[in-house]
PDB file of C-alpha atoms in Angstrom:
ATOM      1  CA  UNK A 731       6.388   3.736 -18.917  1.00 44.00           C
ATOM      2  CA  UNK A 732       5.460   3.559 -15.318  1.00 49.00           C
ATOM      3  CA  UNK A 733       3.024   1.103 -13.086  1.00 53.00           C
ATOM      4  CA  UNK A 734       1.114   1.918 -10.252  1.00 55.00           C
ATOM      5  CA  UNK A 735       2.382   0.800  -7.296  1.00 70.00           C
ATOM      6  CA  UNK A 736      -0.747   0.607  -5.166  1.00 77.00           C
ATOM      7  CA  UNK A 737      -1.340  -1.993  -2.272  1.00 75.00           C
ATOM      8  CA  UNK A 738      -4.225  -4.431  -3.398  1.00 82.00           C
ATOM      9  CA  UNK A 739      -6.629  -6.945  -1.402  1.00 80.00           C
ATOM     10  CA  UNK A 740      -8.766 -10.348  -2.487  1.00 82.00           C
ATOM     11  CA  UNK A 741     -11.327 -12.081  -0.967  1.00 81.00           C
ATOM     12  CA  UNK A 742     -14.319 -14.317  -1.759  1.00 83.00           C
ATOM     13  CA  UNK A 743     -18.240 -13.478  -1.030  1.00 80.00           C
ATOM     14  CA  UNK A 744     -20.654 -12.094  -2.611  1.00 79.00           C
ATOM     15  CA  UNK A 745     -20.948  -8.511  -4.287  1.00 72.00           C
ATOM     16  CA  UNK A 746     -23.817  -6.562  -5.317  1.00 71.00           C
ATOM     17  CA  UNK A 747     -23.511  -5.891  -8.900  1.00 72.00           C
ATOM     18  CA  UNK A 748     -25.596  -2.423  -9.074  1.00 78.00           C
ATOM     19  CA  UNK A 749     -23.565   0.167  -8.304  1.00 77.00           C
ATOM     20  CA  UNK A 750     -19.904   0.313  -6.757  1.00 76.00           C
ATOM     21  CA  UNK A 751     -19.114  -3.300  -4.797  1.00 73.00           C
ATOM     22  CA  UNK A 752     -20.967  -2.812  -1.443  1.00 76.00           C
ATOM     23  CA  UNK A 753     -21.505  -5.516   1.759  1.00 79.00           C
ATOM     24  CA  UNK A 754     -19.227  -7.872   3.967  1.00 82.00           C
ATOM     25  CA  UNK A 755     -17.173  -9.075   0.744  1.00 83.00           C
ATOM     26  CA  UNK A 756     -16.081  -5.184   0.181  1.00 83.00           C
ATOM     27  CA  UNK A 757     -15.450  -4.099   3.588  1.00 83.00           C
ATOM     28  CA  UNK A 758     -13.343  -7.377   4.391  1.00 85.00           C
ATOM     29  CA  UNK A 759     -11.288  -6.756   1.091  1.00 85.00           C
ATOM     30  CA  UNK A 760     -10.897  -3.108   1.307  1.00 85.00           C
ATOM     31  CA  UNK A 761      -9.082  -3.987   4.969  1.00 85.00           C
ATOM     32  CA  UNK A 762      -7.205  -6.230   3.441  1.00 86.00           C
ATOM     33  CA  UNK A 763      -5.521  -4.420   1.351  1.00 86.00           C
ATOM     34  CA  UNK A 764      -5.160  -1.416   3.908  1.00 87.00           C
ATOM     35  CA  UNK A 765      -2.590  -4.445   5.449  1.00 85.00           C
ATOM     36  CA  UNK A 766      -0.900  -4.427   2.143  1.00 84.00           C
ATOM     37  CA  UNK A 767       2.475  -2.609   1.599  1.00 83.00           C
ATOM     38  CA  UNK A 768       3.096  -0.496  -1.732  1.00 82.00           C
ATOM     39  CA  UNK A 769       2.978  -3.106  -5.024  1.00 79.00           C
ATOM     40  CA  UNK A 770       1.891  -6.084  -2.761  1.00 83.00           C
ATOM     41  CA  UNK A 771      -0.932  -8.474  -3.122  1.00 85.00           C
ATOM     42  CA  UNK A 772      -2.945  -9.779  -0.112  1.00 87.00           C
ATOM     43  CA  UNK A 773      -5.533 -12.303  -0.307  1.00 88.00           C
ATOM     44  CA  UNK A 774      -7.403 -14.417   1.836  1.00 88.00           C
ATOM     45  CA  UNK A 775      -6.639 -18.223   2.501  1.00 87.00           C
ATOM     46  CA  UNK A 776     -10.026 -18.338   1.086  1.00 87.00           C
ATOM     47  CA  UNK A 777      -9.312 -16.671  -2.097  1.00 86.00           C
ATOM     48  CA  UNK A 778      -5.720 -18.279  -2.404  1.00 85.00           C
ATOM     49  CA  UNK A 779      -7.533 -21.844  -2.091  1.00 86.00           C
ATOM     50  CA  UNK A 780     -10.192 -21.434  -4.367  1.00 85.00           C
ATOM     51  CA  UNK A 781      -7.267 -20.223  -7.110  1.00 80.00           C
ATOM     52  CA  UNK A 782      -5.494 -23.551  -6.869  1.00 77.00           C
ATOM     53  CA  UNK A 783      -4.098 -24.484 -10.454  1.00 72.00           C
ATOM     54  CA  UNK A 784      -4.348 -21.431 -11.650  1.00 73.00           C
ATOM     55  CA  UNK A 785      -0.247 -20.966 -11.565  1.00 74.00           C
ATOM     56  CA  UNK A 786      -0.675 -18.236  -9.054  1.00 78.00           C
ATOM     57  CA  UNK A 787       1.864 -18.514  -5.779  1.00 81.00           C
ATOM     58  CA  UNK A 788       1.415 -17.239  -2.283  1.00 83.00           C
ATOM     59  CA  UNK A 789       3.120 -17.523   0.864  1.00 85.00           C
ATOM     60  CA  UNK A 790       1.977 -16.883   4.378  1.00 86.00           C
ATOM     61  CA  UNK A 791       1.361 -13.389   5.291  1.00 87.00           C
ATOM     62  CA  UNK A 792       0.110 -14.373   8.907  1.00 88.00           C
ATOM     63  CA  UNK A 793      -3.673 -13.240  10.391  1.00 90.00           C
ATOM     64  CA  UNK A 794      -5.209 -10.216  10.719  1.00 86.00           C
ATOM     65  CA  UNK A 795      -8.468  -8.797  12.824  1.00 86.00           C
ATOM     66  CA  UNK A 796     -11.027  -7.775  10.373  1.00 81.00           C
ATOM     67  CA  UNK A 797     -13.995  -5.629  12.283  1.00 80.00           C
ATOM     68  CA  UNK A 798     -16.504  -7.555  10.983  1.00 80.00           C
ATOM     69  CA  UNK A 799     -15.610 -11.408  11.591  1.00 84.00           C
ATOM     70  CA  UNK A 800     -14.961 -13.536  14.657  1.00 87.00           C
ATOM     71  CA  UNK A 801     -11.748 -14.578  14.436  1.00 88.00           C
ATOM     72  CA  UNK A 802      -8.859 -13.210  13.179  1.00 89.00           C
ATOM     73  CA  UNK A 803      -8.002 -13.895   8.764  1.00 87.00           C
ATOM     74  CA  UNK A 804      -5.346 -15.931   7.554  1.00 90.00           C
ATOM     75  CA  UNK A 805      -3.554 -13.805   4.475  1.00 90.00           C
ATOM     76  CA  UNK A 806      -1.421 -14.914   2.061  1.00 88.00           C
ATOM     77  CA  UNK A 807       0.843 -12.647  -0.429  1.00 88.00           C
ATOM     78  CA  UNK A 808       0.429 -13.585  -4.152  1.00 84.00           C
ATOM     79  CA  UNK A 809       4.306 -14.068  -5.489  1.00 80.00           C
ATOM     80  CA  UNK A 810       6.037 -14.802  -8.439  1.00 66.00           C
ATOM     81  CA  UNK A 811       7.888 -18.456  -8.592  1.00 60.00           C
ATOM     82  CA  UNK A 812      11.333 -17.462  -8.003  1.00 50.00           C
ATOM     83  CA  UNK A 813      10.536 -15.902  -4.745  1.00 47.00           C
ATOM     84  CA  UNK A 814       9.279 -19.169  -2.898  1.00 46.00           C
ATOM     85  CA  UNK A 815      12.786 -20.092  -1.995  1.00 49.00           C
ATOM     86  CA  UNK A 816      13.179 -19.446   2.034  1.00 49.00           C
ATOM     87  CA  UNK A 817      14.663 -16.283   2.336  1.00 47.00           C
ATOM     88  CA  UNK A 818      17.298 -17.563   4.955  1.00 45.00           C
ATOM     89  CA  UNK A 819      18.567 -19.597   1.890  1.00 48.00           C
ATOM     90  CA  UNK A 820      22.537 -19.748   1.799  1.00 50.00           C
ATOM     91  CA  UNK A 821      24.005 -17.897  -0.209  1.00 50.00           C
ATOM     92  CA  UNK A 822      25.224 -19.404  -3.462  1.00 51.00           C
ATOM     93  CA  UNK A 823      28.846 -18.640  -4.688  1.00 52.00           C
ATOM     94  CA  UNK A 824      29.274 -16.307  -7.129  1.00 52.00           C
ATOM     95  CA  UNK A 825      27.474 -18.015 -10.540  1.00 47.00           C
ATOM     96  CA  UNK A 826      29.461 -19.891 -12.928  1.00 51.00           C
ATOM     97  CA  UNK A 827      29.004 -21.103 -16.075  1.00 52.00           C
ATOM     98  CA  UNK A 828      29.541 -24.742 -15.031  1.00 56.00           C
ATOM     99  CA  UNK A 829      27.069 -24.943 -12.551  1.00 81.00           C
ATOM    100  CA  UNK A 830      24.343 -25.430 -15.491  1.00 86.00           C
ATOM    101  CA  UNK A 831      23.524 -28.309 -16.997  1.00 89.00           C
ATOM    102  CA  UNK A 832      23.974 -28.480 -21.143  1.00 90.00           C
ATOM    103  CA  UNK A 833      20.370 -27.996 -21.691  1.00 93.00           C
ATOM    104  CA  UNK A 834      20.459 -25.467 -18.943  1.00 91.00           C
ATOM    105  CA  UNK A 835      22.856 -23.576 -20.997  1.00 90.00           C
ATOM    106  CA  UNK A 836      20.803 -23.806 -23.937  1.00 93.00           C
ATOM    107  CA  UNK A 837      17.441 -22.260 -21.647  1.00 93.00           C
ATOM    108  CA  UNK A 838      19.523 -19.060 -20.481  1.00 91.00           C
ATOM    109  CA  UNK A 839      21.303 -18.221 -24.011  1.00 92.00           C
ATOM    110  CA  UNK A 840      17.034 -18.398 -25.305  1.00 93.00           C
ATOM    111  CA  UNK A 841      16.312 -16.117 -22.974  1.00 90.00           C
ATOM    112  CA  UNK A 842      18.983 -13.724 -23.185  1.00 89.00           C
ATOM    113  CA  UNK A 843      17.433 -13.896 -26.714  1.00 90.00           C
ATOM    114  CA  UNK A 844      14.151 -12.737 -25.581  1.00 89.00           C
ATOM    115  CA  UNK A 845      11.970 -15.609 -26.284  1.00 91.00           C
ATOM    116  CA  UNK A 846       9.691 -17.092 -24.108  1.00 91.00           C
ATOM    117  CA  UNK A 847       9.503 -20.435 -22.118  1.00 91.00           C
ATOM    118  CA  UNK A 848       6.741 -20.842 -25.231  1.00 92.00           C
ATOM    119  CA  UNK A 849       9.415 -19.875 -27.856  1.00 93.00           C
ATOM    120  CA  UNK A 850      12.276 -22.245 -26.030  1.00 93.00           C
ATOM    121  CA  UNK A 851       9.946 -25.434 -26.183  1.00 94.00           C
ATOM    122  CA  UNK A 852       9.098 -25.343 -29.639  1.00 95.00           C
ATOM    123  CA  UNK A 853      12.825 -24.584 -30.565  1.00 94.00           C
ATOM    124  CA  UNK A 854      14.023 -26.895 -28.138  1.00 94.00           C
ATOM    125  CA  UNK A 855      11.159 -29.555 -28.884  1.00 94.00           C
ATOM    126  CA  UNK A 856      10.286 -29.340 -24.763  1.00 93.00           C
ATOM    127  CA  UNK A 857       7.238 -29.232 -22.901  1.00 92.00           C
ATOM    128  CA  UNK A 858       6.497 -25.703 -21.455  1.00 90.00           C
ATOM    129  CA  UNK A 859       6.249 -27.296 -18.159  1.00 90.00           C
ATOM    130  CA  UNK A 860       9.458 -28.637 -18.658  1.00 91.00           C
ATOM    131  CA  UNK A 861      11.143 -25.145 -20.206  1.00 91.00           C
ATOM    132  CA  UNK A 862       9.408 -23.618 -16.700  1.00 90.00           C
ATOM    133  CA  UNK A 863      11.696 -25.791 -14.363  1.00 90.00           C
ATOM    134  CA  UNK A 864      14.624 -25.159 -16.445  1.00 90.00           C
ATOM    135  CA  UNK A 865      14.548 -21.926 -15.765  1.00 89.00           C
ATOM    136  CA  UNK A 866      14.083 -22.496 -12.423  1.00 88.00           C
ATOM    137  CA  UNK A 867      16.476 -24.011 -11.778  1.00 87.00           C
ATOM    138  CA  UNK A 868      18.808 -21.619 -12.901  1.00 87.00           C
ATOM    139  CA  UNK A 869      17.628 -18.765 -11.389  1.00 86.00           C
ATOM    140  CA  UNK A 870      17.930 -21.471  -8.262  1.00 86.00           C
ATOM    141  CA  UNK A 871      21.662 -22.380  -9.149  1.00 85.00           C
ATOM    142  CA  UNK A 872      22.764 -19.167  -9.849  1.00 85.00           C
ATOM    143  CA  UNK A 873      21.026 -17.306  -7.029  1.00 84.00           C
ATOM    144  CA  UNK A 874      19.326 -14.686  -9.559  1.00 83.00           C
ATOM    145  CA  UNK A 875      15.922 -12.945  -8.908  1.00 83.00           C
ATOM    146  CA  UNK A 876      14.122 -13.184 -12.653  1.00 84.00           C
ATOM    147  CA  UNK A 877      14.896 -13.974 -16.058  1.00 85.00           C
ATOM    148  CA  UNK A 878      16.171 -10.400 -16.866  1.00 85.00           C
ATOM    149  CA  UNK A 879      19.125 -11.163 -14.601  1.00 84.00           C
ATOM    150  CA  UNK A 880      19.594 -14.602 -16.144  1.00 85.00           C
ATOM    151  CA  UNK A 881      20.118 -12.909 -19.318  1.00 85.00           C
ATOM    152  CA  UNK A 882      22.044 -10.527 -18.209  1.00 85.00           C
ATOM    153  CA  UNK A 883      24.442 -13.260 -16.744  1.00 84.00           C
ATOM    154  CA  UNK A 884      23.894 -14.900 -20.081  1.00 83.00           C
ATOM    155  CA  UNK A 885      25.249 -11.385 -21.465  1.00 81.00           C
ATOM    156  CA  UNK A 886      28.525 -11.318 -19.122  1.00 79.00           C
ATOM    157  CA  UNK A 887      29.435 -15.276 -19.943  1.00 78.00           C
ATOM    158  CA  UNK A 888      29.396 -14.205 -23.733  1.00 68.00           C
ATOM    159  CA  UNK A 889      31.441 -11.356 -23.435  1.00 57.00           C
ATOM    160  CA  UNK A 890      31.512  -8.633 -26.165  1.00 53.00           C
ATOM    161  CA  UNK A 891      31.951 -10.743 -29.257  1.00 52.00           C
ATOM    162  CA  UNK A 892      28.923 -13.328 -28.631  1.00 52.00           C
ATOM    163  CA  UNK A 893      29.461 -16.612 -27.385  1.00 49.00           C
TER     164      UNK A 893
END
């Protein structure tokens, strides 16, 4: 199975709904997303701000000069969770198993299980808000990119006979 990969723009104004999207909303959208690289999102403040508690993350992406406006656009890059760490982070040593907490431990075996942060509260009798900063956190202590790697780590501590 493959995804497309295509850069992709959001902004807020009105659209005329006969026909394919036409007006300022459009243009201002379709040159946002020229600004986008291959798999990125690229919204405007606008958009990002009106999408507050919706769970969706973005970090600055700077300003741009849109033809059509005044002044230049402050963009924003929609991102997953993990990513909002600075990026000039220090490195963590390598991971260790001790670094996590009990319950921690418990979070990263349930996902190397496949379940998710749904599955782990019920089984774990914890909020889902609660599962969510578990895992977190260790992707945070054990400087790893998404859950996959987690359970891959959770794979290596086991070893080839289980836990």
């Amino acid at each position: 199975m493959w995804a497309l990969q295509a850069p992709q723009g959001a902004h807020v104004g009105e659209v005329e709904m006969r026909g394919p999207p036409v007006g300022l909303m459009a243009r201002v959208t379709m040159q946002i997303a020229a600004h986008a690289g291959r798999g990125d999102i690229l919204a405007s403040r606008l958009a990002a701000d009106l999408a507050a508690g919706s769970g969706l993350h973005f970090i600055d992406a700077g300003r741009v000069t849109v033809d059509e406006l005044d002044e230049p656009l402050a963009l924003v890059q929609a991102t997953s969770e993990q990513h909002l760490e600075p990026a000039c982070r220090p490195k963590a040593k390598p991971a260790e198993p001790a670094q996590l907490t009990a319950r921690e431990s418990e979070v990263v075996i349930l996902i190397a299980d496949g379940k998710s942060n749904a599955a782990i509260a019920a089984e774990l009798r914890l909020s889902e808000h609660t599962v969510k900063r578990h895992v977190a956190n260790i992707l945070l202590k054990l400087d790893l990119p998404s859950r996959a790697a987690a359970a891959a780590f959770s794979a290596r501590q086991a070893g080839p006979d289980g836990p």
